[in-house]
């Protein structure tokens, strides 16, 4: 995708990645991802963030067209994670006079990752940088997603370059702007990005959104996904809801099953939900990557987890899902459990530790059966489905 002018003398200069299978070597990218970098060509030229190292050649081609022989004066690092800083050392060689702008944490991490010599402009929260025809204001937003994360606000065009905040998975294959793309598609990819990458830092997202409340924002330009020019409030509000853990009425049933016993119990729970006409989704954690399972866990008010006992513990992939739930501090949900065991139990006891503290409410009955479930066991699973339907 070629560079796109998004505002006066302001350009999207990023790249689309359709090559990487796993973001951060863990999260699937069936629809790719974009690394958004922005160039402001005023009296002085500022570049905001770069791209992943493997895309540097393509990135430089776009920059060359935009620069038309001029040099970059400032490289503003809103976020130094290598998906956005991978081209820094090349830029440093090409533009030896470039001044890198960031905060104290940026400087620390820049040195740790790239061992580059000086020429660093230390900026503070609220400080502005003049490009001649406009001022850029720096807004610190620590832990959205790393400690150095900050945002850059163009006071002239009222564009917020927001770093990872307000970002999404999904490459920009059908357009760049919110009025060009399929927003329903990006809503799913936004929630998946948020739940997989940012969820743990929800409190800091809330803080950042509150901090932005007095700022007039005409456009949101994040490091991943679409640029919101038609309705920037939409994506800010969506992130507000996601970080506040506002959920939709519905239930995720996520299960593992080795010999179909736990699977048949999942179907019985679903039957109870269907009876009450409550939206629900059944996902087998052995068949659906946890990235997508967790996306639905973040979406719905109810979660029912099913697992056989495996070596006296939860099935390994279910243990990983439990770890994601804990690590991201998922809250304000109704939760149910079921599963089958053979020669030893253990899964149910581990499941129940999830509802011992915090704000996850256990919905009864917790159904654990030895071997194959009986009609009575299926009836209890159905009752669990009915009960969680009432709860959500
Ligand atoms: Fe897209 Fe936290 O990097």
CSV table of C-alpha atoms and ligand atoms in Angstrom, one decimal:
chain,number,residue,atom,x,y,z
A,1,UNK,CA,0.0,0.0,0.0
A,2,UNK,CA,1.4,3.4,-1.0
A,3,UNK,CA,1.6,6.3,1.4
A,4,UNK,CA,-1.7,8.1,2.0
A,5,UNK,CA,-2.3,11.8,2.9
A,6,UNK,CA,-4.5,11.7,6.0
A,7,UNK,CA,-4.4,15.5,6.9
A,8,UNK,CA,-2.6,18.6,5.8
A,9,UNK,CA,1.1,17.6,5.1
A,10,UNK,CA,0.5,14.5,7.2
A,11,UNK,CA,0.9,11.0,5.7
A,12,UNK,CA,0.3,7.4,6.6
A,13,UNK,CA,3.6,5.8,5.7
A,14,UNK,CA,3.2,2.3,7.2
A,15,UNK,CA,3.2,-1.2,5.8
A,16,UNK,CA,0.8,-4.2,5.8
A,17,UNK,CA,2.1,-7.5,7.0
A,18,UNK,CA,0.5,-10.5,5.3
A,19,UNK,CA,3.6,-12.7,6.0
A,20,UNK,CA,3.8,-13.1,9.7
A,21,UNK,CA,1.7,-16.1,11.0
A,22,UNK,CA,2.0,-15.3,14.7
A,23,UNK,CA,2.1,-11.8,16.2
A,24,UNK,CA,4.6,-11.7,19.1
A,25,UNK,CA,5.2,-15.4,18.1
A,26,UNK,CA,1.9,-16.4,19.7
A,27,UNK,CA,-1.2,-14.6,18.3
A,28,UNK,CA,-2.5,-15.8,14.8
A,29,UNK,CA,-2.8,-13.3,12.1
A,30,UNK,CA,-5.2,-14.8,9.5
A,31,UNK,CA,-6.0,-11.4,8.3
A,32,UNK,CA,-2.6,-9.9,8.6
A,33,UNK,CA,-1.7,-6.7,10.6
A,34,UNK,CA,-0.6,-3.2,9.7
A,35,UNK,CA,2.3,-1.3,11.3
A,36,UNK,CA,1.3,2.3,11.0
A,37,UNK,CA,3.9,5.0,10.8
A,38,UNK,CA,3.1,8.6,10.1
A,39,UNK,CA,5.2,11.4,8.5
A,40,UNK,CA,4.5,15.1,9.0
A,41,UNK,CA,6.3,17.2,6.4
A,42,UNK,CA,6.1,20.7,7.8
A,43,UNK,CA,9.0,23.2,7.9
A,44,UNK,CA,10.6,20.5,9.9
A,45,UNK,CA,9.9,16.9,9.2
A,46,UNK,CA,8.8,14.5,11.9
A,47,UNK,CA,8.3,10.8,11.6
A,48,UNK,CA,6.1,9.1,14.2
A,49,UNK,CA,7.1,5.5,14.9
A,50,UNK,CA,8.5,3.1,12.3
A,51,UNK,CA,7.7,-0.5,11.3
A,52,UNK,CA,8.9,-4.0,11.9
A,53,UNK,CA,12.4,-4.6,10.8
A,54,UNK,CA,11.6,-7.2,8.1
A,55,UNK,CA,9.5,-4.5,6.3
A,56,UNK,CA,12.1,-1.8,6.3
A,57,UNK,CA,12.9,-1.9,2.6
A,58,UNK,CA,9.3,-1.5,1.6
A,59,UNK,CA,8.9,1.2,4.3
A,60,UNK,CA,11.8,3.2,3.0
A,61,UNK,CA,10.5,3.2,-0.5
A,62,UNK,CA,7.3,5.0,0.7
A,63,UNK,CA,9.3,7.4,2.8
A,64,UNK,CA,11.6,8.2,-0.1
A,65,UNK,CA,8.6,9.3,-2.2
A,66,UNK,CA,7.2,11.5,0.5
A,67,UNK,CA,10.6,13.1,1.5
A,68,UNK,CA,11.5,14.0,-2.1
A,69,UNK,CA,15.1,14.6,-1.1
A,70,UNK,CA,14.5,16.2,2.3
A,71,UNK,CA,15.9,14.7,5.5
A,72,UNK,CA,13.9,13.7,8.6
A,73,UNK,CA,14.5,16.1,11.5
A,74,UNK,CA,12.7,14.2,14.3
A,75,UNK,CA,11.8,10.6,14.9
A,76,UNK,CA,9.1,10.5,17.6
A,77,UNK,CA,8.9,7.2,19.4
A,78,UNK,CA,5.4,6.8,20.8
A,79,UNK,CA,6.2,3.1,21.4
A,80,UNK,CA,9.4,1.2,21.2
A,81,UNK,CA,8.2,-2.4,20.9
A,82,UNK,CA,10.1,-3.8,17.9
A,83,UNK,CA,7.0,-4.0,15.7
A,84,UNK,CA,7.2,-0.2,15.6
A,85,UNK,CA,10.9,0.5,16.2
A,86,UNK,CA,12.5,-2.1,13.9
A,87,UNK,CA,13.6,0.4,11.3
A,88,UNK,CA,15.3,2.8,13.7
A,89,UNK,CA,18.9,1.7,13.2
A,90,UNK,CA,18.5,2.0,9.4
A,91,UNK,CA,16.9,5.4,9.7
A,92,UNK,CA,19.7,6.4,12.0
A,93,UNK,CA,22.3,5.5,9.4
A,94,UNK,CA,20.4,7.2,6.5
A,95,UNK,CA,19.7,10.4,8.5
A,96,UNK,CA,22.6,10.9,10.8
A,97,UNK,CA,21.2,14.2,12.0
A,98,UNK,CA,17.9,12.8,13.1
A,99,UNK,CA,16.9,13.6,16.6
A,100,UNK,CA,14.9,11.0,18.4
A,101,UNK,CA,12.2,12.3,20.7
A,102,UNK,CA,10.8,10.2,23.6
A,103,UNK,CA,10.6,10.1,27.4
A,104,UNK,CA,13.1,8.8,29.9
A,105,UNK,CA,11.8,5.2,29.6
A,106,UNK,CA,12.0,5.4,25.8
A,107,UNK,CA,15.6,6.4,26.1
A,108,UNK,CA,16.4,3.5,28.5
A,109,UNK,CA,14.7,0.9,26.2
A,110,UNK,CA,16.1,2.5,23.0
A,111,UNK,CA,19.6,2.0,24.5
A,112,UNK,CA,18.7,-1.5,25.6
A,113,UNK,CA,17.4,-2.6,22.1
A,114,UNK,CA,19.5,-0.6,19.7
A,115,UNK,CA,22.6,0.7,21.5
A,116,UNK,CA,22.5,3.9,19.4
A,117,UNK,CA,24.6,6.9,20.1
A,118,UNK,CA,23.1,10.2,21.6
A,119,UNK,CA,21.0,12.7,19.7
A,120,UNK,CA,18.0,12.0,22.0
A,121,UNK,CA,15.5,14.7,22.8
A,122,UNK,CA,14.0,14.0,26.1
A,123,UNK,CA,10.3,15.1,26.3
A,124,UNK,CA,8.0,15.6,29.2
A,125,UNK,CA,4.2,15.1,29.6
A,126,UNK,CA,2.4,18.1,28.0
A,127,UNK,CA,5.6,19.4,26.3
A,128,UNK,CA,5.3,20.6,22.7
A,129,UNK,CA,7.6,20.4,19.8
A,130,UNK,CA,7.4,23.0,17.0
A,131,UNK,CA,7.7,21.9,13.4
A,132,UNK,CA,7.4,25.5,12.2
A,133,UNK,CA,3.8,25.4,11.0
A,134,UNK,CA,2.4,23.4,13.9
A,135,UNK,CA,3.1,22.2,17.4
A,136,UNK,CA,3.1,18.6,18.4
A,137,UNK,CA,2.1,17.9,22.0
A,138,UNK,CA,3.3,14.8,23.9
A,139,UNK,CA,0.8,13.0,26.1
A,140,UNK,CA,2.3,10.3,28.4
A,141,UNK,CA,0.2,7.1,28.5
A,142,UNK,CA,2.4,4.7,30.4
A,143,UNK,CA,1.6,0.9,30.2
A,144,UNK,CA,-0.7,1.3,27.2
A,145,UNK,CA,1.1,-1.0,26.3
A,146,UNK,CA,4.7,-0.7,27.7
A,147,UNK,CA,6.0,1.8,30.3
A,148,UNK,CA,7.3,4.2,27.8
A,149,UNK,CA,4.1,4.4,25.7
A,150,UNK,CA,3.0,8.0,24.9
A,151,UNK,CA,0.8,9.7,22.4
A,152,UNK,CA,1.5,12.6,20.1
A,153,UNK,CA,-1.2,15.2,19.4
A,154,UNK,CA,-1.0,17.5,16.4
A,155,UNK,CA,-2.5,20.8,17.6
A,156,UNK,CA,-3.1,22.0,14.1
A,157,UNK,CA,-4.9,19.1,12.5
A,158,UNK,CA,-6.2,17.8,15.9
A,159,UNK,CA,-4.9,14.3,15.0
A,160,UNK,CA,-4.1,12.0,17.9
A,161,UNK,CA,-1.2,9.6,17.1
A,162,UNK,CA,-2.1,7.2,19.8
A,163,UNK,CA,0.4,4.3,19.7
A,164,UNK,CA,-1.1,0.9,20.4
A,165,UNK,CA,-4.2,2.4,22.0
A,166,UNK,CA,-7.2,2.2,19.7
A,167,UNK,CA,-5.4,-0.4,17.5
A,168,UNK,CA,-6.6,-3.6,15.9
A,169,UNK,CA,-5.3,-6.7,14.2
A,170,UNK,CA,-6.2,-7.0,10.5
A,171,UNK,CA,-4.1,-5.5,7.7
A,172,UNK,CA,-5.5,-2.6,5.8
A,173,UNK,CA,-6.5,-4.5,2.7
A,174,UNK,CA,-9.7,-2.6,1.8
A,175,UNK,CA,-8.8,0.9,2.8
A,176,UNK,CA,-7.2,3.0,5.5
A,177,UNK,CA,-10.0,5.1,6.9
A,178,UNK,CA,-13.0,4.1,9.1
A,179,UNK,CA,-15.3,5.3,6.3
A,180,UNK,CA,-13.7,3.0,3.8
A,181,UNK,CA,-13.4,-0.3,5.7
A,182,UNK,CA,-15.8,-2.9,7.1
A,183,UNK,CA,-16.2,-1.7,10.7
A,184,UNK,CA,-17.8,-5.0,11.9
A,185,UNK,CA,-14.7,-6.9,10.7
A,186,UNK,CA,-12.4,-4.5,12.5
A,187,UNK,CA,-14.6,-4.5,15.7
A,188,UNK,CA,-13.8,-8.3,16.0
A,189,UNK,CA,-10.1,-7.7,15.3
A,190,UNK,CA,-10.0,-4.7,17.7
A,191,UNK,CA,-11.5,-6.8,20.5
A,192,UNK,CA,-9.1,-9.7,19.7
A,193,UNK,CA,-6.1,-7.3,19.7
A,194,UNK,CA,-7.3,-5.6,22.9
A,195,UNK,CA,-8.0,-8.9,24.7
A,196,UNK,CA,-4.8,-10.6,23.6
A,197,UNK,CA,-2.4,-7.6,23.9
A,198,UNK,CA,-3.7,-4.8,26.0
A,199,UNK,CA,-6.3,-6.3,28.4
A,200,UNK,CA,-3.9,-6.6,31.3
A,201,UNK,CA,-3.4,-2.9,31.2
A,202,UNK,CA,-7.1,-2.0,31.2
A,203,UNK,CA,-6.8,0.4,34.1
A,204,UNK,CA,-4.1,2.3,32.3
A,205,UNK,CA,-6.3,2.5,29.2
A,206,UNK,CA,-9.1,4.0,31.3
A,207,UNK,CA,-6.6,6.5,32.8
A,208,UNK,CA,-5.4,7.5,29.3
A,209,UNK,CA,-8.9,8.0,28.0
A,210,UNK,CA,-9.8,10.1,31.0
A,211,UNK,CA,-6.7,12.2,30.4
A,212,UNK,CA,-7.8,12.8,26.8
A,213,UNK,CA,-11.3,14.0,27.7
A,214,UNK,CA,-10.5,17.7,27.4
A,215,UNK,CA,-8.7,17.3,24.0
A,216,UNK,CA,-10.5,18.0,20.7
A,217,UNK,CA,-9.7,14.9,18.6
A,218,UNK,CA,-10.7,15.0,14.9
A,219,UNK,CA,-8.7,11.9,13.9
A,220,UNK,CA,-7.3,8.9,15.7
A,221,UNK,CA,-4.2,7.4,14.1
A,222,UNK,CA,-3.1,4.3,15.9
A,223,UNK,CA,-0.1,2.0,15.3
A,224,UNK,CA,-2.3,-0.8,14.0
A,225,UNK,CA,-5.5,-0.9,12.0
A,226,UNK,CA,-7.7,1.9,10.5
A,227,UNK,CA,-7.4,5.6,10.9
A,228,UNK,CA,-10.6,7.0,12.3
A,229,UNK,CA,-11.5,10.3,10.6
A,230,UNK,CA,-15.2,10.0,10.3
A,231,UNK,CA,-16.0,9.1,13.9
A,232,UNK,CA,-12.9,9.1,16.1
A,233,UNK,CA,-15.3,8.9,19.1
A,234,UNK,CA,-16.4,5.5,18.0
A,235,UNK,CA,-13.0,3.8,18.6
A,236,UNK,CA,-12.3,5.7,21.8
A,237,UNK,CA,-15.6,4.6,23.2
A,238,UNK,CA,-15.1,1.1,22.1
A,239,UNK,CA,-11.8,1.0,23.9
A,240,UNK,CA,-13.5,2.6,26.9
A,241,UNK,CA,-16.0,-0.2,27.0
A,242,UNK,CA,-13.4,-2.9,26.5
A,243,UNK,CA,-11.2,-1.6,29.2
A,244,UNK,CA,-14.2,-1.2,31.6
A,245,UNK,CA,-15.0,-4.9,30.8
A,246,UNK,CA,-18.5,-4.0,29.6
A,247,UNK,CA,-19.9,-7.2,28.1
A,248,UNK,CA,-22.6,-8.4,25.8
A,249,UNK,CA,-25.4,-10.7,26.8
A,250,UNK,CA,-24.3,-14.2,25.9
A,251,UNK,CA,-22.2,-17.1,27.0
A,252,UNK,CA,-19.0,-18.7,25.8
A,253,UNK,CA,-18.7,-22.4,26.3
A,254,UNK,CA,-15.0,-23.3,26.0
A,255,UNK,CA,-14.1,-26.9,26.4
A,256,UNK,CA,-11.4,-29.6,25.9
A,257,UNK,CA,-12.3,-33.2,25.3
A,258,UNK,CA,-10.2,-36.3,24.7
A,259,UNK,CA,-12.9,-39.0,24.3
A,260,UNK,CA,-16.0,-36.9,23.7
A,261,UNK,CA,-17.4,-37.2,27.2
A,262,UNK,CA,-16.7,-33.6,28.1
A,263,UNK,CA,-17.8,-32.5,24.6
A,264,UNK,CA,-21.2,-34.1,25.1
A,265,UNK,CA,-21.5,-32.3,28.4
A,266,UNK,CA,-20.8,-29.0,26.5
A,267,UNK,CA,-23.6,-29.8,24.1
A,268,UNK,CA,-26.0,-30.3,27.1
A,269,UNK,CA,-25.0,-27.0,28.6
A,270,UNK,CA,-25.6,-25.4,25.2
A,271,UNK,CA,-29.1,-27.0,25.1
A,272,UNK,CA,-30.0,-25.2,28.3
A,273,UNK,CA,-28.8,-21.9,26.8
A,274,UNK,CA,-30.7,-22.5,23.6
A,275,UNK,CA,-33.9,-23.2,25.6
A,276,UNK,CA,-33.6,-19.7,27.1
A,277,UNK,CA,-32.7,-18.2,23.7
A,278,UNK,CA,-29.4,-16.8,25.0
A,279,UNK,CA,-26.7,-16.2,22.4
A,280,UNK,CA,-23.8,-18.6,22.9
A,281,UNK,CA,-20.8,-20.0,21.2
A,282,UNK,CA,-19.1,-23.4,21.7
A,283,UNK,CA,-15.4,-23.5,21.1
A,284,UNK,CA,-13.0,-26.5,21.5
A,285,UNK,CA,-9.7,-25.2,22.8
A,286,UNK,CA,-7.9,-28.0,20.9
A,287,UNK,CA,-9.3,-26.7,17.6
A,288,UNK,CA,-9.6,-23.0,18.1
A,289,UNK,CA,-6.6,-20.9,19.1
A,290,UNK,CA,-6.8,-19.4,22.5
A,291,UNK,CA,-6.5,-15.9,20.8
A,292,UNK,CA,-10.0,-16.4,19.5
A,293,UNK,CA,-11.4,-18.2,22.5
A,294,UNK,CA,-10.2,-15.4,24.7
A,295,UNK,CA,-11.7,-12.8,22.4
A,296,UNK,CA,-15.1,-14.3,23.1
A,297,UNK,CA,-14.3,-14.6,26.8
A,298,UNK,CA,-13.8,-10.8,26.8
A,299,UNK,CA,-17.0,-10.3,24.8
A,300,UNK,CA,-19.6,-12.2,26.8
A,301,UNK,CA,-21.1,-11.9,30.3
A,302,UNK,CA,-21.0,-15.7,30.8
A,303,UNK,CA,-18.2,-18.2,30.5
A,304,UNK,CA,-18.6,-21.9,31.0
A,305,UNK,CA,-15.4,-23.9,31.0
A,306,UNK,CA,-15.2,-27.7,30.5
A,307,UNK,CA,-12.2,-29.9,30.8
A,308,UNK,CA,-11.3,-33.5,31.4
A,309,UNK,CA,-8.7,-34.3,34.1
A,310,UNK,CA,-5.3,-34.7,32.5
A,311,UNK,CA,-2.5,-36.1,34.6
A,312,UNK,CA,-4.5,-35.0,37.7
A,313,UNK,CA,-4.8,-31.5,36.4
A,314,UNK,CA,-6.7,-29.5,33.9
A,315,UNK,CA,-6.2,-30.3,30.2
A,316,UNK,CA,-3.0,-28.3,29.3
A,317,UNK,CA,-4.7,-25.9,26.8
A,318,UNK,CA,-7.4,-25.2,29.4
A,319,UNK,CA,-4.7,-24.4,31.9
A,320,UNK,CA,-3.4,-21.9,29.4
A,321,UNK,CA,-6.8,-20.3,29.0
A,322,UNK,CA,-7.2,-20.1,32.8
A,323,UNK,CA,-3.8,-18.4,33.0
A,324,UNK,CA,-4.9,-15.9,30.4
A,325,UNK,CA,-8.1,-15.2,32.4
A,326,UNK,CA,-6.0,-14.7,35.6
A,327,UNK,CA,-3.2,-12.7,33.9
A,328,UNK,CA,-5.6,-10.3,32.2
A,329,UNK,CA,-7.6,-9.9,35.4
A,330,UNK,CA,-10.9,-10.8,33.7
A,331,UNK,CA,-13.8,-9.7,36.0
A,332,UNK,CA,-17.5,-9.2,36.2
A,333,UNK,CA,-18.5,-12.5,34.7
A,334,UNK,CA,-20.7,-15.4,35.6
A,335,UNK,CA,-18.7,-18.6,35.3
A,336,UNK,CA,-19.6,-22.3,35.3
A,337,UNK,CA,-17.6,-25.5,35.2
A,338,UNK,CA,-18.0,-29.1,34.0
A,339,UNK,CA,-15.9,-32.0,33.0
A,340,UNK,CA,-15.2,-35.7,33.0
A,341,UNK,CA,-12.4,-37.7,34.7
A,342,UNK,CA,-11.2,-41.3,34.6
A,343,UNK,CA,-8.9,-42.7,37.2
A,344,UNK,CA,-8.3,-39.5,39.1
A,345,UNK,CA,-10.1,-36.2,39.5
A,346,UNK,CA,-8.4,-32.8,39.8
A,347,UNK,CA,-9.6,-30.6,37.0
A,348,UNK,CA,-12.7,-29.3,38.9
A,349,UNK,CA,-10.7,-28.4,42.0
A,350,UNK,CA,-8.4,-26.3,39.8
A,351,UNK,CA,-11.3,-24.7,38.0
A,352,UNK,CA,-12.9,-23.6,41.2
A,353,UNK,CA,-9.8,-21.6,42.3
A,354,UNK,CA,-10.9,-19.1,39.6
A,355,UNK,CA,-13.9,-18.0,41.5
A,356,UNK,CA,-12.4,-18.0,45.0
A,357,UNK,CA,-11.4,-14.4,44.8
A,358,UNK,CA,-12.0,-11.4,42.6
A,359,UNK,CA,-15.3,-10.8,40.8
A,360,UNK,CA,-16.1,-14.0,38.9
A,361,UNK,CA,-19.4,-15.4,40.2
A,362,UNK,CA,-19.7,-19.2,40.2
A,363,UNK,CA,-22.9,-20.5,38.7
A,364,UNK,CA,-24.1,-23.9,40.0
A,365,UNK,CA,-24.1,-26.8,39.5
A,366,UNK,CA,-20.5,-27.5,38.8
A,367,UNK,CA,-20.8,-30.8,37.0
A,368,UNK,CA,-18.0,-33.4,37.4
A,369,UNK,CA,-18.5,-37.0,36.3
A,370,UNK,CA,-16.4,-40.1,36.4
A,371,UNK,CA,-16.1,-41.6,32.9
A,372,UNK,CA,-19.1,-41.2,30.6
A,373,UNK,CA,-22.0,-38.9,31.7
A,374,UNK,CA,-25.4,-40.5,32.5
A,375,UNK,CA,-28.8,-39.0,31.6
A,376,UNK,CA,-28.8,-37.5,35.1
A,377,UNK,CA,-25.4,-35.9,34.4
A,378,UNK,CA,-26.6,-34.4,31.1
A,379,UNK,CA,-29.7,-33.0,33.0
A,380,UNK,CA,-27.3,-31.3,35.5
A,381,UNK,CA,-25.3,-29.8,32.6
A,382,UNK,CA,-28.6,-28.6,31.0
A,383,UNK,CA,-29.5,-27.0,34.4
A,384,UNK,CA,-26.1,-25.2,34.4
A,385,UNK,CA,-27.0,-23.9,31.0
A,386,UNK,CA,-30.4,-22.7,32.2
A,387,UNK,CA,-28.9,-21.1,35.3
A,388,UNK,CA,-26.2,-19.2,33.5
A,389,UNK,CA,-28.8,-18.1,30.9
A,390,UNK,CA,-30.8,-16.6,33.8
A,391,UNK,CA,-27.7,-14.9,35.3
A,392,UNK,CA,-26.5,-13.1,32.1
B,1,LIG,FE1,2.2,-2.8,18.4
B,1,LIG,FE2,3.0,-2.9,21.8
B,1,LIG,O1,3.3,-2.9,19.9
